[in-house]
Coordinates of C-alpha atoms in Angstrom, one line a residue:
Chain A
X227 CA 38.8 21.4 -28.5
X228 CA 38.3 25.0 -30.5
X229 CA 37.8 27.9 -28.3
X230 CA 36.7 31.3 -29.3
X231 CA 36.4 35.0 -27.8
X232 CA 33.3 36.3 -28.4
X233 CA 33.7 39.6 -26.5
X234 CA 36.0 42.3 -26.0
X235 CA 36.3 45.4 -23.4
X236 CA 38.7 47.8 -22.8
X237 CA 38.6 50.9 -20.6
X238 CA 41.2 54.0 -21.2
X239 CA 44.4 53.8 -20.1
X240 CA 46.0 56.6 -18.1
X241 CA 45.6 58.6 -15.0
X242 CA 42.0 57.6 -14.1
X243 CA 41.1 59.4 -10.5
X244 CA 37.7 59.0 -10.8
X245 CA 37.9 55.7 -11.3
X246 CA 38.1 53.1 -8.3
X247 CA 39.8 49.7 -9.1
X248 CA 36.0 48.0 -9.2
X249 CA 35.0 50.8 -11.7
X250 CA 37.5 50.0 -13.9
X251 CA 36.9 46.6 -13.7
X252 CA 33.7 46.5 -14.1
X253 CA 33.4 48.8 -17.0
X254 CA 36.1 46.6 -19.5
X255 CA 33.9 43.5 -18.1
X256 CA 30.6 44.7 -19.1
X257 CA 32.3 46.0 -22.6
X258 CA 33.0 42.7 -23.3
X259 CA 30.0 41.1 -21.9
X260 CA 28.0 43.0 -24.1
X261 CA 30.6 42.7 -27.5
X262 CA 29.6 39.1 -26.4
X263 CA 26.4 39.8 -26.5
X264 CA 25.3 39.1 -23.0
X265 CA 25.8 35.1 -22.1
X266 CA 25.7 33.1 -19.2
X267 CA 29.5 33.2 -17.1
X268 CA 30.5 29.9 -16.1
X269 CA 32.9 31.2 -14.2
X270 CA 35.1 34.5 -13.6
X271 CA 39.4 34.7 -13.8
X272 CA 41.1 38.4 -13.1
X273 CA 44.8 39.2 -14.0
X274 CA 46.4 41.5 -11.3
X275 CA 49.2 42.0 -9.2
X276 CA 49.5 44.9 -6.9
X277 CA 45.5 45.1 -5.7
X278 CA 46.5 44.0 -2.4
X279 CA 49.9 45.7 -2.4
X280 CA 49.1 49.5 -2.8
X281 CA 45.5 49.4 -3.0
X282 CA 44.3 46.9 -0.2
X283 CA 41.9 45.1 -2.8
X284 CA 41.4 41.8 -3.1
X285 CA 38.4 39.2 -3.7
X286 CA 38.2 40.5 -7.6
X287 CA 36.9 37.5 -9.4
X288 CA 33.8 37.5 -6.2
X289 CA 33.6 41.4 -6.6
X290 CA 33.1 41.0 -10.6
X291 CA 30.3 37.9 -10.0
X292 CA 28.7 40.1 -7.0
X293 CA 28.4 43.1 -8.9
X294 CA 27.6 41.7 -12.6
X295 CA 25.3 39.4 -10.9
X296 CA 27.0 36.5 -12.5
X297 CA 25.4 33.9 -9.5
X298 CA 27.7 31.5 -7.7
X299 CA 30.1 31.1 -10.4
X300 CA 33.5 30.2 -9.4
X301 CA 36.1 32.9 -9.7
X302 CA 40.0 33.4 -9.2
X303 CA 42.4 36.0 -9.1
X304 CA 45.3 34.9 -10.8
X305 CA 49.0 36.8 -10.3
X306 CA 52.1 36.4 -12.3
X307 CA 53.8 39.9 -12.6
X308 CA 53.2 41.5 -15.8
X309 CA 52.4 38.1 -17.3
X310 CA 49.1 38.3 -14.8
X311 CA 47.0 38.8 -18.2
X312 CA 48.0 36.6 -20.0
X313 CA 48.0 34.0 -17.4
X314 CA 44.5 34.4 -16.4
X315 CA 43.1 34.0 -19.7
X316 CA 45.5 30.9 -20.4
X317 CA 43.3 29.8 -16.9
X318 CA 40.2 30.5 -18.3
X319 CA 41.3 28.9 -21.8
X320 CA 42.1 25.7 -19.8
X321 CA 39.0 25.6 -17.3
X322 CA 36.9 25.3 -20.9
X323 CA 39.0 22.9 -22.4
X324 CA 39.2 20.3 -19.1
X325 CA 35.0 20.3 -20.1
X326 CA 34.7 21.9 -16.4
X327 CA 32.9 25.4 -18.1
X328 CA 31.6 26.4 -21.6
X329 CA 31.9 30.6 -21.3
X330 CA 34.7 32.3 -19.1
X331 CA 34.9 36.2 -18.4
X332 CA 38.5 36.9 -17.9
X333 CA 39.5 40.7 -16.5
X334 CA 42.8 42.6 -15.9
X335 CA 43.1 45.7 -13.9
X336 CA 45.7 47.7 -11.9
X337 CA 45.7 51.0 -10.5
X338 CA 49.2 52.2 -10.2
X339 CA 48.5 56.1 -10.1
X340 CA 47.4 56.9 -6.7
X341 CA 50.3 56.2 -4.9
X342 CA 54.1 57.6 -5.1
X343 CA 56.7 56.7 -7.5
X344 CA 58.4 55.4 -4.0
X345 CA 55.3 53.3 -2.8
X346 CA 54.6 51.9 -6.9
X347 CA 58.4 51.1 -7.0
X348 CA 58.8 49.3 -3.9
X349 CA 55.2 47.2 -5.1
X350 CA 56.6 46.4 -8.4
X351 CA 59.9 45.5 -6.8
X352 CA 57.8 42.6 -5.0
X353 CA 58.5 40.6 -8.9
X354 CA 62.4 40.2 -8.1
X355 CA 63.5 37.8 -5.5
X356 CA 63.6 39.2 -1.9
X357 CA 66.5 36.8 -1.2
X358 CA 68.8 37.3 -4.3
X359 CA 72.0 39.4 -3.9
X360 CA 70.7 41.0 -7.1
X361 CA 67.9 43.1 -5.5
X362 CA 70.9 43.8 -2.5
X363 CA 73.2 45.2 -4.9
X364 CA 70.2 47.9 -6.2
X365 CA 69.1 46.2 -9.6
X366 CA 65.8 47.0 -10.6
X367 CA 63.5 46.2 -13.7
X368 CA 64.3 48.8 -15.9
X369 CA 68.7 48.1 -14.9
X370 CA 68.2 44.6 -16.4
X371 CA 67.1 45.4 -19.4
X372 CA 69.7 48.2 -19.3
X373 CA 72.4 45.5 -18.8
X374 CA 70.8 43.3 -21.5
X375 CA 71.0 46.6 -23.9
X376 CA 75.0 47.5 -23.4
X377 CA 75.8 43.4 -24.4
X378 CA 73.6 43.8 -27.2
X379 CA 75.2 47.4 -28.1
X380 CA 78.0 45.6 -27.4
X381 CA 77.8 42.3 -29.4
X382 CA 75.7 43.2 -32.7
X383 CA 76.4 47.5 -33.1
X384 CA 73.1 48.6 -32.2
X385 CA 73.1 52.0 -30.8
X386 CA 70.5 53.5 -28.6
X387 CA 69.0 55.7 -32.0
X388 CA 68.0 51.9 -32.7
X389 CA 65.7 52.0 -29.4
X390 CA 64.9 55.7 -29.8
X391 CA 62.8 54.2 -33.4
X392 CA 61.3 51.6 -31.3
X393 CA 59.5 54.4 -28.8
X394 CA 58.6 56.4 -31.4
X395 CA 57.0 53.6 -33.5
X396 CA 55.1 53.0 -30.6
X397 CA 54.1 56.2 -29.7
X398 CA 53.2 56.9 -33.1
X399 CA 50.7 54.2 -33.1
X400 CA 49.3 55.5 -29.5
X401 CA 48.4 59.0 -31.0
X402 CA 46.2 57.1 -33.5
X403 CA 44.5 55.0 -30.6
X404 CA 41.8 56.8 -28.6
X405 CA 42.4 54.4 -25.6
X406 CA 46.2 55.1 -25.3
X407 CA 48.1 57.1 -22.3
X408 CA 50.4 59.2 -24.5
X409 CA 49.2 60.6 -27.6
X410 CA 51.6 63.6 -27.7
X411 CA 53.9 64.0 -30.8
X412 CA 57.8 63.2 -30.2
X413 CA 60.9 62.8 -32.0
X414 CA 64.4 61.4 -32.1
X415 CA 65.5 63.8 -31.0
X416 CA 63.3 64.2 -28.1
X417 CA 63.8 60.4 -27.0
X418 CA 67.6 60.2 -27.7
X419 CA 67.9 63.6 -24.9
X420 CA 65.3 62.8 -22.6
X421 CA 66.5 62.3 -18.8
X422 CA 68.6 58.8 -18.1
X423 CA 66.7 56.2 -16.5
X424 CA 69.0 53.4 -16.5
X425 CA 71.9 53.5 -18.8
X426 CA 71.3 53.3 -21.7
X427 CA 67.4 53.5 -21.1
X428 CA 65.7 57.0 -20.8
X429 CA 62.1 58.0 -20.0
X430 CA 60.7 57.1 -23.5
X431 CA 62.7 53.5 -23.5
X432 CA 60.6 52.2 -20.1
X433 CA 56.8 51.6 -19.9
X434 CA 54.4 54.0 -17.3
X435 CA 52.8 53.1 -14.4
X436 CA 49.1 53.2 -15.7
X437 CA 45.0 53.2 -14.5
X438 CA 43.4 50.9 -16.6
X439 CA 41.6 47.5 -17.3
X440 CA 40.6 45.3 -20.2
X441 CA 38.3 42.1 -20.6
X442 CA 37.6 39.6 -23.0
X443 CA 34.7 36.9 -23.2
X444 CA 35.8 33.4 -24.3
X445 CA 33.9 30.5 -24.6
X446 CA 33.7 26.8 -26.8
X447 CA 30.5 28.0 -28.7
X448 CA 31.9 28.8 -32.3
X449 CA 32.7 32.2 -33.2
X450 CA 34.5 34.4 -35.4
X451 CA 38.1 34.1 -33.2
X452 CA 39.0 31.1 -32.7
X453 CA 42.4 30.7 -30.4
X454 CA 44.5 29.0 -32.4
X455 CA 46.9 28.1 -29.8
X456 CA 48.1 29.0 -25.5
X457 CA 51.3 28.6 -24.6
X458 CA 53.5 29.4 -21.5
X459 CA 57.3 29.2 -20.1
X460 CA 59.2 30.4 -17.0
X461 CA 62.6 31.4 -16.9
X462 CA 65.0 32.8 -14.7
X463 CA 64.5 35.1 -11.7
X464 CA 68.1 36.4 -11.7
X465 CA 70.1 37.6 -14.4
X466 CA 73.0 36.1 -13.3
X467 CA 71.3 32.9 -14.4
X468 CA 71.1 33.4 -17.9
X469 CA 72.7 31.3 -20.0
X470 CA 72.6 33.9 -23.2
X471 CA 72.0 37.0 -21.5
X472 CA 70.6 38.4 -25.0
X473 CA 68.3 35.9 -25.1
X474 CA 64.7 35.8 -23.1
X475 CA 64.0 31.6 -22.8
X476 CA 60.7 32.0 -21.7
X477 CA 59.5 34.2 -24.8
X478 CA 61.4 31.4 -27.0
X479 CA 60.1 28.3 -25.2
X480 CA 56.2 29.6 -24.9
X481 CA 56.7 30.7 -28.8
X482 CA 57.5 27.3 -29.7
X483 CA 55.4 25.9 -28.4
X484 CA 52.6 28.1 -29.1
X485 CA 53.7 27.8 -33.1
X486 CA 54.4 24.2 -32.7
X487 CA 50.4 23.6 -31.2
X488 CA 48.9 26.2 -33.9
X489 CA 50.8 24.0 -36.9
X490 CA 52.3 27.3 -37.2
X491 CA 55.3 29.7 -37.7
X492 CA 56.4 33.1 -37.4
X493 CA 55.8 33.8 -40.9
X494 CA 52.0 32.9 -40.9
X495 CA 51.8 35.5 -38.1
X496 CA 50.3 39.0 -39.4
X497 CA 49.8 41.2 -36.7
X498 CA 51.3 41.3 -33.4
X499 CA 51.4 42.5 -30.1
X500 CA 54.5 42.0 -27.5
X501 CA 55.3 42.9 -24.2
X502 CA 58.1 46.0 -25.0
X503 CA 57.9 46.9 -21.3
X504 CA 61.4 48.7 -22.3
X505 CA 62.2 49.3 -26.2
X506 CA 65.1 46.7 -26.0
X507 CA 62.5 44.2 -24.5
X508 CA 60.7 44.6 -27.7
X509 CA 63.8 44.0 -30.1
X510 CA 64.8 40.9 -28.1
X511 CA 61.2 39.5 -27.9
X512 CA 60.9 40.1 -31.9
X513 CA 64.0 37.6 -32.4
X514 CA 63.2 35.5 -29.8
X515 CA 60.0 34.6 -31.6
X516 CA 61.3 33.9 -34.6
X517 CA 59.9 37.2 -36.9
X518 CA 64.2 38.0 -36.9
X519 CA 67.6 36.2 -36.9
X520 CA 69.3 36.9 -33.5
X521 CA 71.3 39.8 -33.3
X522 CA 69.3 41.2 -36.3
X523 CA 65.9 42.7 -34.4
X524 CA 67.3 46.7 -34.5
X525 CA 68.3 46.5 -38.4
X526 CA 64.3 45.6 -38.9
X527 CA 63.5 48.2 -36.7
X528 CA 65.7 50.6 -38.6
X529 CA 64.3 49.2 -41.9
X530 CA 60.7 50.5 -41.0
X531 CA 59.7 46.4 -40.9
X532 CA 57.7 46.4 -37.5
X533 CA 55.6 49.4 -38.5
X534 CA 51.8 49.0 -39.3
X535 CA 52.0 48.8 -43.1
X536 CA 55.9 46.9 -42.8
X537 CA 56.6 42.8 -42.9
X538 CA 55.9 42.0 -39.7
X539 CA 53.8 45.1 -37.6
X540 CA 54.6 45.1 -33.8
X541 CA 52.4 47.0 -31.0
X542 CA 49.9 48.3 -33.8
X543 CA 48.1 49.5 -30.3
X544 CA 51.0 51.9 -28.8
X545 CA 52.5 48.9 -26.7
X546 CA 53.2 48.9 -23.3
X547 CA 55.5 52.2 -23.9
X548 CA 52.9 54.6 -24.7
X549 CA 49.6 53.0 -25.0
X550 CA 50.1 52.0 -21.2
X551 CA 50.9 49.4 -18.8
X552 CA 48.5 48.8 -16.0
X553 CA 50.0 45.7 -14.4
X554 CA 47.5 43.0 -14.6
X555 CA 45.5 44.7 -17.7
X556 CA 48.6 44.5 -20.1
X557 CA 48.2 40.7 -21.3
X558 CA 44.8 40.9 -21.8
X559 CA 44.3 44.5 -23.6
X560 CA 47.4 43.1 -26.3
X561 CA 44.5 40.3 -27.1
X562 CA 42.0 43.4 -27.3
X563 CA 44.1 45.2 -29.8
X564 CA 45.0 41.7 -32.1
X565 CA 40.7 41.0 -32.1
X566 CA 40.1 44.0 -33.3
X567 CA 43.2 43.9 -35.8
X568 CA 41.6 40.3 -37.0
X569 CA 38.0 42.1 -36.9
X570 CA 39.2 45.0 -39.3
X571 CA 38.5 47.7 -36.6
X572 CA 41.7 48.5 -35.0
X573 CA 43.7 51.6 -34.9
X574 CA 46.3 51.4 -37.2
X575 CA 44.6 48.6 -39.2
X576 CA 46.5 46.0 -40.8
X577 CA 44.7 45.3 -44.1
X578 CA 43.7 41.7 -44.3
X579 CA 45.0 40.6 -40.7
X580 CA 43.8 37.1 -40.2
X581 CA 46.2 35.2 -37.8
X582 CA 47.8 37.4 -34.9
X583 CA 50.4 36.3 -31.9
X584 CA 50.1 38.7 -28.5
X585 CA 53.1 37.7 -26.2
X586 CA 53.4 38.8 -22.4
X587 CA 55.9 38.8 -20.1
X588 CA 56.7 39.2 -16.6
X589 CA 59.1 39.8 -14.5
X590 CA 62.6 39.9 -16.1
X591 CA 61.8 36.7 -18.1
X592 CA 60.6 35.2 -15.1
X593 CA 56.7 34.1 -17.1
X594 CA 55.3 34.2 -20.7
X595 CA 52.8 33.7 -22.5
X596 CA 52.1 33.6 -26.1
X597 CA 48.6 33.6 -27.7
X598 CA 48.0 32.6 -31.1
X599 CA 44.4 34.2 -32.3
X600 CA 42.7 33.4 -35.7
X601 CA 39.1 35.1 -38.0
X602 CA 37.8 32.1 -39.0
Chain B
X174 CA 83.3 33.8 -2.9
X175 CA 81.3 30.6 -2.8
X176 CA 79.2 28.9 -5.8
X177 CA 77.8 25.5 -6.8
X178 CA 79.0 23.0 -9.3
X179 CA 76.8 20.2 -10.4
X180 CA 78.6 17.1 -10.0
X181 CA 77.6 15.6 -13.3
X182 CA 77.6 18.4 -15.9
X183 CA 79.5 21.3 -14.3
X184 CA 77.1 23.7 -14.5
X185 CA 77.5 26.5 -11.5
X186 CA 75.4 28.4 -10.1
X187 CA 75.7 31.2 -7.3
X188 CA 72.5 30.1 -5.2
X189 CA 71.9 26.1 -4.6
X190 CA 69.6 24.6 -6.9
X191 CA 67.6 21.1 -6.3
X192 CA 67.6 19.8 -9.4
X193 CA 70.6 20.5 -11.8
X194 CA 68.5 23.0 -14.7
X195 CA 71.2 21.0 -17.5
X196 CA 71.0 17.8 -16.9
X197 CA 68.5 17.4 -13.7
X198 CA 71.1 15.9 -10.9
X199 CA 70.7 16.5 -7.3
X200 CA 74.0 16.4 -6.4
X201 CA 76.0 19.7 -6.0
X202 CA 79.6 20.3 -4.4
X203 CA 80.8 23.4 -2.9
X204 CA 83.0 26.1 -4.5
X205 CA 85.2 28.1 -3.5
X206 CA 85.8 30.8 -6.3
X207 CA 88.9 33.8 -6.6
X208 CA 86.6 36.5 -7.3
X209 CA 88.2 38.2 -10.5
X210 CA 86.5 38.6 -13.8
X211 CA 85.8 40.8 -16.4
X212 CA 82.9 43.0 -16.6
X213 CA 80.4 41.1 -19.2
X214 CA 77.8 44.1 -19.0
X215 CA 76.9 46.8 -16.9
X216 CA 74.5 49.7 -16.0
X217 CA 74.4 53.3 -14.4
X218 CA 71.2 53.7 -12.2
X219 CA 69.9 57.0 -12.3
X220 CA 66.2 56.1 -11.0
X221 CA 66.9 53.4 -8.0
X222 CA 64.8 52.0 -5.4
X223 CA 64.3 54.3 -2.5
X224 CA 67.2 52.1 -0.3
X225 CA 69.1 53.3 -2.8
X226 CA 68.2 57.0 -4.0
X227 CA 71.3 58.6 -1.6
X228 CA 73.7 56.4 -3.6
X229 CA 72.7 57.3 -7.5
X230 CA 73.7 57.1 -10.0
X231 CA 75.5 53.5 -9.2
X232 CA 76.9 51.0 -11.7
X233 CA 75.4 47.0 -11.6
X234 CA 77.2 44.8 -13.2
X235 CA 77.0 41.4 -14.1
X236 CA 80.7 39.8 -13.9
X237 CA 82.0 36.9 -15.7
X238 CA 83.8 35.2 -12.9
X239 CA 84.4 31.4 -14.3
X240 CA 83.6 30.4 -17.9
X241 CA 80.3 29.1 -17.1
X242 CA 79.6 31.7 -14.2
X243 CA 78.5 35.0 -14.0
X244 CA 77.3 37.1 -10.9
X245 CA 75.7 40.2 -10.0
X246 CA 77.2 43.4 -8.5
X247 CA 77.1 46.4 -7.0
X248 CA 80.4 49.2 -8.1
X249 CA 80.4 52.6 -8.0
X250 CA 82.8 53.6 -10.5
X251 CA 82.5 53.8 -13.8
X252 CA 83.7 50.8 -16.0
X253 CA 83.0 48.9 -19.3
X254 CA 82.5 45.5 -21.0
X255 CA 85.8 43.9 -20.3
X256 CA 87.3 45.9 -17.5
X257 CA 88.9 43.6 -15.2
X258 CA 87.1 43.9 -11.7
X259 CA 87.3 41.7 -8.3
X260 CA 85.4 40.7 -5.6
X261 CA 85.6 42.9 -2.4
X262 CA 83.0 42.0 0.1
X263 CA 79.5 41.8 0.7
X264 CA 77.9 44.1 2.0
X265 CA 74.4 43.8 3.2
X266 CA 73.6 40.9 0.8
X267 CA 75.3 42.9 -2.0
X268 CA 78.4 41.4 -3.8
X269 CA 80.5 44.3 -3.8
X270 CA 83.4 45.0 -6.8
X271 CA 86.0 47.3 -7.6
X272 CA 88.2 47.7 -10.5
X273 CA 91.3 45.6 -10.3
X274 CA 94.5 47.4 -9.7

């Protein structure tokens, strides 16, 4: 059965004060509900992952059916770290498939900026394993991908000027979207000297903690995106069980099969969104779904190939690194960005974009999803 | 230190698994490992959780301890990929390593 998303919403990302979690909700929700132009909900699914956590939130999907006066719809929230997007609409995708509903409203939100770098640490943290000895010996998100960055350095010659062209890439195509957190001008030279996060990460090399939400409306009634294919894998919680550290399975596995569903492959794909939650994140993710040869993601990034008028554009909306990251928004603002991209109305356009791939992630490999989108 | 190996396949693995992720078995026998490697990769933390703020910057490092078994570390001095390291103790669920002498 061909599904299709009829609506989109997205609210600005940033440091939104004035803005409570249910405002920000509701605001992407209606966006999209009147992109969609206004149709009956069947039935309500919300991405998010630290509502209850840091901002004693829950009952979203009731909230959203309360307040939009959807009626007695059934609603759920759905969590899976950073991959709480993506998830939810892979939910809602699946709810119209099984026959059960024909139109689904699927929201992301997090608020992240009220609290202290302490309290939105510790809440994030909640996405390792309590029990490993890894969180015991002081890992954390960003020293993962740190890790995963000095074998890479290590095995293939990149050099941290390889990640520095990644964050400006990105915030280059931030400063050209009106939605985006960071839309100040930097350089090189800025990224390569900014203060050390986790060796060999800096500030500009990890994602912010964001305000923000996004929606999208998605139903079986033909439109003009049709979702070509859902796909999603888990991986491991722990580094230490990684077979190929410098490899991401779950980004592999829910790539395959996402191209394997679609009848496609990663040179069909012409615009596309993935989950650079750190800039190595993004070179690993690019090889692991197929655009590059293993070992061979920095040289395109160095050859300008990932940029919005190169062979293969990545994060034409800023990315996680400098558009934002609100938690559970992320998976679904990357299918926000890749509509309008396959509409012709995206910052940073891609001319002609017809078939676009948004992959998210969360945890340290720990969920993905991959999302195949199509104009038809 | 003590790990798993899966009775069929070999594959080890720190924490006990129910099914074998290789080759799906069930059946797992205890194993008793040395504790020295080599340092496969690494990181300084700067930023760290707060438990940890009073001890940054800290090195983690994942240590190749058997050819199919790497582990996760806490050291706090520098090293690099391929420095020779070995188990010390654990400390508060925290493999601990220093450099070997």
């Amino acid at each position: 059965m061909q599904t299709y998303i009829h609506g989109v919403g997205m609210t600005q990302f940033g440091k939104l004060e004035d803005k409570t979690l249910k405002n920000l909700l509701l605001d992407a929700s209606i966006e999209a509900l009147e992109d969609a132009g206004k149709p009956d909900v069947d039935a309500v699914f919300v991405g998010n992952f630290m509502g209850g956590s840091i901002y004693n939130q829950e009952i979203l999907g009731a909230i959203i059916a309360n307040d939009l006066g959807l009626g007695y719809v059934p609603t759920a929230k759905i969590e899976g770290a950073c991959a709480s997007g993506g998830i939810a609409f892979r939910q809602a995708l699946l709810g119209i498939m099984s026959g059960e509903y024909e139109t689904v409203l699927v929201a992301g939100v997090e608020k992240m900026k009220h609290v202290s770098t302490v309290e939105v640490t510790e809440a994030i943290n909640a996405a390792m394993d309590n029990d490993s000895n890894e969180k015991h010996a002081g890992l954390t998100f960003p020293g993962f991908f740190g890790v995963l960055a000095n074998r890479y350095f290590y095995e293939t010659g990149a050099t941290k000027e390889h990640l520095a062209h990644v964050a400006l890439k990105n915030r280059n195509n931030a400063i050209n979207n009106p939605l985006s957190q960071f839309k100040t001008e930097t350089s090189i030279e800025e990224i390569m000297s900014a203060r050390m996060i986790t060796e060999p990460l800096g500030l500009f090399d990890c994602s912010p903690t964001t305000d923000g939400a996004s929606a999208v409306v998605l139903s079986k009634k033909k439109g003009d995106i049709a979702v070509r294919s859902s796909a999603q894998a888990s991986g491991p919680t722990e580094m230490q069980n990684a077979e190929n550290l410098l490899s991401i399975p779950a980004v592999g596995e829910s790539g395959r099969i996402a191209y394997e569903k679609a009848g496609l492959g990663p040179e069909d794909i012409d615009v596309v969104e993935i989950h650079d939650c750190f800039s190595m994140t993004e070179i690993i993710s690019s090889e692991e779904l197929g655009f590059f040869n293993r070992g061979e993601g920095y040289l395109a990034v160095e050859q300008g190939k990932t940029l919005p008028n190169g062979e293969k554009p990545i994060n034409t909306s800023g990315g996680l690194l400098s558009k934002g990251h609100p938690i559970g928004a992320t998976g679904i603002s990357q299918l926000y960005q890749i509509v309008h991209q396959l509409r012709g109305t995206a910052p940073n356009q891609v001319d002609g974009a017809r078939i676009g791939l948004a992959q998210n992630l969360g945890g340290t490999g720990s969920y993905s999803t991959v999302h195949i989108l199509e104009r038809v | 230190m003590d790990a798993f190996r899966c009775n069929q396949c070999g594959y080890e693995t720190l924490s006990e698994k129910y099914y074998c992720p290789k080759c799906r078995n069930s059946s797992f026998s205890r194993l008793d490992i040395e504790g020295k490697g080599e340092v496969y990769s690494f990181t300084t933390i700067h930023i760290a959780p707060p438990k940890f703020a009073d001890k940054a910057p800290y090195q983690v490092v994942l240590v190749q301890l058997t050819e199919r078994l790497r582990v996760t570390g806490y050291m706090d001095e520098d090293i690099d990929i391929g420095d020779s390291v070995s188990f010390k103790e654990i400390q508060e669920g925290a493999y601990i390593f220093q450099k070997s002498s």
